[in-house]
């Protein structure tokens, strides 16, 4: 199978990429990043992209499983609007393109307490993303909600 990964440079994404590269279940692993990682492996293809323009690289979003690990903190983003772009817009647009390109499975790393009805901004944003992705009707859709630390 071919895996696609967004959020490959974060803590979870790095570990996931290493596991996918070691797995016999995956013959190809494509990561989409803002900056080159310098990582090298025979199964790895790295795409340095501008996430604000998914249409400019839409044809590269092909494979069997999309793993979405992308996310940031409000502090790192600098504003709720910028955090929304990273935590909602990018994975939503990427997943939509993946679905249009016949990617069958989506695995989302979400958040503890995610709910579109939450009064907590971050939890509401993650819940709305989960709901949006559900509406894309991937053949398989798996959500991981890590426990709160």
PDB file of C-alpha atoms in Angstrom:
ATOM      1  CA  UNK A   1       0.000   0.000   0.000  1.00  0.00           C
ATOM      2  CA  UNK A   2       0.948   3.634  -0.372  1.00  0.00           C
ATOM      3  CA  UNK A   3       0.651   5.930   2.649  1.00  0.00           C
ATOM      4  CA  UNK A   4       0.258   9.696   2.501  1.00  0.00           C
ATOM      5  CA  UNK A   5       1.179  11.719   5.584  1.00  0.00           C
ATOM      6  CA  UNK A   6       0.521  15.335   6.513  1.00  0.00           C
ATOM      7  CA  UNK A   7       1.974  16.557   9.772  1.00  0.00           C
ATOM      8  CA  UNK A   8       5.044  14.362   9.237  1.00  0.00           C
ATOM      9  CA  UNK A   9       7.425  16.715  11.052  1.00  0.00           C
ATOM     10  CA  UNK A  10       5.530  16.909  14.354  1.00  0.00           C
ATOM     11  CA  UNK A  11       6.086  14.574  17.283  1.00  0.00           C
ATOM     12  CA  UNK A  12       3.342  12.114  16.288  1.00  0.00           C
ATOM     13  CA  UNK A  13       3.985  12.408  12.564  1.00  0.00           C
ATOM     14  CA  UNK A  14       7.709  11.667  12.871  1.00  0.00           C
ATOM     15  CA  UNK A  15       7.021   8.490  14.824  1.00  0.00           C
ATOM     16  CA  UNK A  16       4.297   7.452  12.398  1.00  0.00           C
ATOM     17  CA  UNK A  17       6.557   7.934   9.371  1.00  0.00           C
ATOM     18  CA  UNK A  18       9.252   5.781  10.983  1.00  0.00           C
ATOM     19  CA  UNK A  19       6.708   3.029  11.686  1.00  0.00           C
ATOM     20  CA  UNK A  20       5.336   3.178   8.143  1.00  0.00           C
ATOM     21  CA  UNK A  21       8.836   2.965   6.655  1.00  0.00           C
ATOM     22  CA  UNK A  22       9.563  -0.117   8.793  1.00  0.00           C
ATOM     23  CA  UNK A  23       6.245  -1.778   7.959  1.00  0.00           C
ATOM     24  CA  UNK A  24       6.014  -4.472   5.312  1.00  0.00           C
ATOM     25  CA  UNK A  25       2.412  -3.366   4.691  1.00  0.00           C
ATOM     26  CA  UNK A  26       3.554  -0.164   2.984  1.00  0.00           C
ATOM     27  CA  UNK A  27       5.689  -0.114  -0.144  1.00  0.00           C
ATOM     28  CA  UNK A  28       5.580   3.686  -0.483  1.00  0.00           C
ATOM     29  CA  UNK A  29       5.329   6.554   1.993  1.00  0.00           C
ATOM     30  CA  UNK A  30       4.732  10.064   0.680  1.00  0.00           C
ATOM     31  CA  UNK A  31       5.068  12.942   3.094  1.00  0.00           C
ATOM     32  CA  UNK A  32       3.896  16.474   2.427  1.00  0.00           C
ATOM     33  CA  UNK A  33       5.941  19.118   4.244  1.00  0.00           C
ATOM     34  CA  UNK A  34       6.588  22.862   4.212  1.00  0.00           C
ATOM     35  CA  UNK A  35      10.375  22.443   4.398  1.00  0.00           C
ATOM     36  CA  UNK A  36      12.711  19.633   3.380  1.00  0.00           C
ATOM     37  CA  UNK A  37      13.356  17.214   6.235  1.00  0.00           C
ATOM     38  CA  UNK A  38      16.594  15.687   4.980  1.00  0.00           C
ATOM     39  CA  UNK A  39      15.140  12.253   5.732  1.00  0.00           C
ATOM     40  CA  UNK A  40      16.105   9.540   3.277  1.00  0.00           C
ATOM     41  CA  UNK A  41      14.679   6.051   2.780  1.00  0.00           C
ATOM     42  CA  UNK A  42      14.048   3.877  -0.272  1.00  0.00           C
ATOM     43  CA  UNK A  43      10.261   3.901   0.357  1.00  0.00           C
ATOM     44  CA  UNK A  44      10.062   7.631   1.145  1.00  0.00           C
ATOM     45  CA  UNK A  45       8.985  10.404  -1.219  1.00  0.00           C
ATOM     46  CA  UNK A  46       9.044  13.905   0.219  1.00  0.00           C
ATOM     47  CA  UNK A  47       6.930  16.649  -1.336  1.00  0.00           C
ATOM     48  CA  UNK A  48       7.752  20.200  -0.250  1.00  0.00           C
ATOM     49  CA  UNK A  49       4.483  22.055  -0.785  1.00  0.00           C
ATOM     50  CA  UNK A  50       2.586  25.250  -0.068  1.00  0.00           C
ATOM     51  CA  UNK A  51      -0.347  24.028   2.009  1.00  0.00           C
ATOM     52  CA  UNK A  52      -2.258  27.235   1.311  1.00  0.00           C
ATOM     53  CA  UNK A  53      -2.669  26.087  -2.306  1.00  0.00           C
ATOM     54  CA  UNK A  54      -3.611  22.394  -2.317  1.00  0.00           C
ATOM     55  CA  UNK A  55      -4.702  22.692  -5.962  1.00  0.00           C
ATOM     56  CA  UNK A  56      -1.079  23.337  -6.990  1.00  0.00           C
ATOM     57  CA  UNK A  57      -0.088  19.796  -5.952  1.00  0.00           C
ATOM     58  CA  UNK A  58      -3.443  17.969  -6.031  1.00  0.00           C
ATOM     59  CA  UNK A  59      -2.168  15.401  -8.567  1.00  0.00           C
ATOM     60  CA  UNK A  60       0.426  14.183  -6.021  1.00  0.00           C
ATOM     61  CA  UNK A  61      -2.256  13.249  -3.475  1.00  0.00           C
ATOM     62  CA  UNK A  62      -2.695   9.643  -4.573  1.00  0.00           C
ATOM     63  CA  UNK A  63      -2.385   6.454  -2.589  1.00  0.00           C
ATOM     64  CA  UNK A  64      -4.274   4.088  -0.341  1.00  0.00           C
ATOM     65  CA  UNK A  65      -4.285   5.674   3.127  1.00  0.00           C
ATOM     66  CA  UNK A  66      -4.082   9.295   4.235  1.00  0.00           C
ATOM     67  CA  UNK A  67      -2.696   9.847   7.724  1.00  0.00           C
ATOM     68  CA  UNK A  68      -3.484  13.333   9.020  1.00  0.00           C
ATOM     69  CA  UNK A  69      -1.326  14.310  11.990  1.00  0.00           C
ATOM     70  CA  UNK A  70      -1.133  18.018  11.276  1.00  0.00           C
ATOM     71  CA  UNK A  71      -1.794  20.518  14.014  1.00  0.00           C
ATOM     72  CA  UNK A  72      -0.379  23.347  16.058  1.00  0.00           C
ATOM     73  CA  UNK A  73      -0.885  25.207  19.298  1.00  0.00           C
ATOM     74  CA  UNK A  74      -2.489  28.607  19.608  1.00  0.00           C
ATOM     75  CA  UNK A  75       0.798  29.951  20.948  1.00  0.00           C
ATOM     76  CA  UNK A  76       2.773  28.682  17.941  1.00  0.00           C
ATOM     77  CA  UNK A  77       0.113  29.780  15.452  1.00  0.00           C
ATOM     78  CA  UNK A  78      -0.174  33.256  16.919  1.00  0.00           C
ATOM     79  CA  UNK A  79      -3.932  33.615  16.507  1.00  0.00           C
ATOM     80  CA  UNK A  80      -7.106  31.559  16.389  1.00  0.00           C
ATOM     81  CA  UNK A  81      -7.463  32.384  12.694  1.00  0.00           C
ATOM     82  CA  UNK A  82      -3.987  31.030  11.886  1.00  0.00           C
ATOM     83  CA  UNK A  83      -4.572  27.979  14.058  1.00  0.00           C
ATOM     84  CA  UNK A  84      -7.840  27.300  12.199  1.00  0.00           C
ATOM     85  CA  UNK A  85      -5.965  27.417   8.867  1.00  0.00           C
ATOM     86  CA  UNK A  86      -3.486  24.803  10.084  1.00  0.00           C
ATOM     87  CA  UNK A  87      -5.744  22.564  12.175  1.00  0.00           C
ATOM     88  CA  UNK A  88      -8.914  22.699  10.074  1.00  0.00           C
ATOM     89  CA  UNK A  89      -8.417  24.147   6.584  1.00  0.00           C
ATOM     90  CA  UNK A  90      -5.286  22.226   5.612  1.00  0.00           C
ATOM     91  CA  UNK A  91      -6.473  18.747   6.651  1.00  0.00           C
ATOM     92  CA  UNK A  92      -9.974  19.408   5.271  1.00  0.00           C
ATOM     93  CA  UNK A  93      -8.701  20.543   1.862  1.00  0.00           C
ATOM     94  CA  UNK A  94      -6.081  17.799   1.724  1.00  0.00           C
ATOM     95  CA  UNK A  95      -8.611  15.096   2.621  1.00  0.00           C
ATOM     96  CA  UNK A  96     -11.067  16.426   0.057  1.00  0.00           C
ATOM     97  CA  UNK A  97      -8.393  16.203  -2.631  1.00  0.00           C
ATOM     98  CA  UNK A  98      -7.450  12.704  -1.456  1.00  0.00           C
ATOM     99  CA  UNK A  99     -11.063  11.569  -1.676  1.00  0.00           C
ATOM    100  CA  UNK A 100     -11.406  13.025  -5.178  1.00  0.00           C
ATOM    101  CA  UNK A 101      -8.222  11.126  -6.123  1.00  0.00           C
ATOM    102  CA  UNK A 102      -9.699   7.825  -4.887  1.00  0.00           C
ATOM    103  CA  UNK A 103      -7.737   7.467  -1.656  1.00  0.00           C
ATOM    104  CA  UNK A 104      -9.925   4.994   0.253  1.00  0.00           C
ATOM    105  CA  UNK A 105      -8.836   5.342   3.870  1.00  0.00           C
ATOM    106  CA  UNK A 106      -8.303   8.244   6.240  1.00  0.00           C
ATOM    107  CA  UNK A 107      -6.674   8.097   9.661  1.00  0.00           C
ATOM    108  CA  UNK A 108      -7.004  11.297  11.694  1.00  0.00           C
ATOM    109  CA  UNK A 109      -5.115  12.233  14.833  1.00  0.00           C
ATOM    110  CA  UNK A 110      -7.653  14.492  16.496  1.00  0.00           C
ATOM    111  CA  UNK A 111      -7.877  15.654  20.100  1.00  0.00           C
ATOM    112  CA  UNK A 112      -9.179  14.623  23.489  1.00  0.00           C
ATOM    113  CA  UNK A 113     -12.674  16.056  23.934  1.00  0.00           C
ATOM    114  CA  UNK A 114     -13.197  16.912  20.272  1.00  0.00           C
ATOM    115  CA  UNK A 115     -16.804  17.964  19.669  1.00  0.00           C
ATOM    116  CA  UNK A 116     -18.327  20.456  17.265  1.00  0.00           C
ATOM    117  CA  UNK A 117     -20.631  21.490  20.130  1.00  0.00           C
ATOM    118  CA  UNK A 118     -17.831  22.171  22.619  1.00  0.00           C
ATOM    119  CA  UNK A 119     -17.497  25.578  24.258  1.00  0.00           C
ATOM    120  CA  UNK A 120     -13.718  25.125  24.183  1.00  0.00           C
ATOM    121  CA  UNK A 121     -12.359  26.601  20.936  1.00  0.00           C
ATOM    122  CA  UNK A 122      -9.750  23.908  20.239  1.00  0.00           C
ATOM    123  CA  UNK A 123     -12.137  21.037  20.980  1.00  0.00           C
ATOM    124  CA  UNK A 124     -14.844  22.641  18.833  1.00  0.00           C
ATOM    125  CA  UNK A 125     -12.430  23.121  15.924  1.00  0.00           C
ATOM    126  CA  UNK A 126     -11.256  19.500  16.085  1.00  0.00           C
ATOM    127  CA  UNK A 127     -14.861  18.281  16.368  1.00  0.00           C
ATOM    128  CA  UNK A 128     -15.904  20.289  13.319  1.00  0.00           C
ATOM    129  CA  UNK A 129     -12.993  18.801  11.391  1.00  0.00           C
ATOM    130  CA  UNK A 130     -14.018  15.268  12.409  1.00  0.00           C
ATOM    131  CA  UNK A 131     -17.576  15.981  11.258  1.00  0.00           C
ATOM    132  CA  UNK A 132     -16.440  17.442   7.932  1.00  0.00           C
ATOM    133  CA  UNK A 133     -14.176  14.489   7.222  1.00  0.00           C
ATOM    134  CA  UNK A 134     -16.997  12.074   8.075  1.00  0.00           C
ATOM    135  CA  UNK A 135     -19.088  13.725   5.347  1.00  0.00           C
ATOM    136  CA  UNK A 136     -16.431  12.860   2.739  1.00  0.00           C
ATOM    137  CA  UNK A 137     -17.416   9.186   3.127  1.00  0.00           C
ATOM    138  CA  UNK A 138     -14.041   7.485   2.947  1.00  0.00           C
ATOM    139  CA  UNK A 139     -14.378   3.684   2.812  1.00  0.00           C
ATOM    140  CA  UNK A 140     -12.487   3.597   6.102  1.00  0.00           C
ATOM    141  CA  UNK A 141     -12.258   6.529   8.531  1.00  0.00           C
ATOM    142  CA  UNK A 142     -10.388   6.117  11.807  1.00  0.00           C
ATOM    143  CA  UNK A 143     -10.120   8.827  14.448  1.00  0.00           C
ATOM    144  CA  UNK A 144      -7.511   8.788  17.211  1.00  0.00           C
ATOM    145  CA  UNK A 145      -8.236  11.059  20.160  1.00  0.00           C
ATOM    146  CA  UNK A 146      -5.108  11.098  22.336  1.00  0.00           C
ATOM    147  CA  UNK A 147      -5.768  11.386  26.060  1.00  0.00           C
ATOM    148  CA  UNK A 148      -5.258  14.722  27.714  1.00  0.00           C
ATOM    149  CA  UNK A 149      -1.910  14.937  29.495  1.00  0.00           C
TER     150      UNK A 149
END
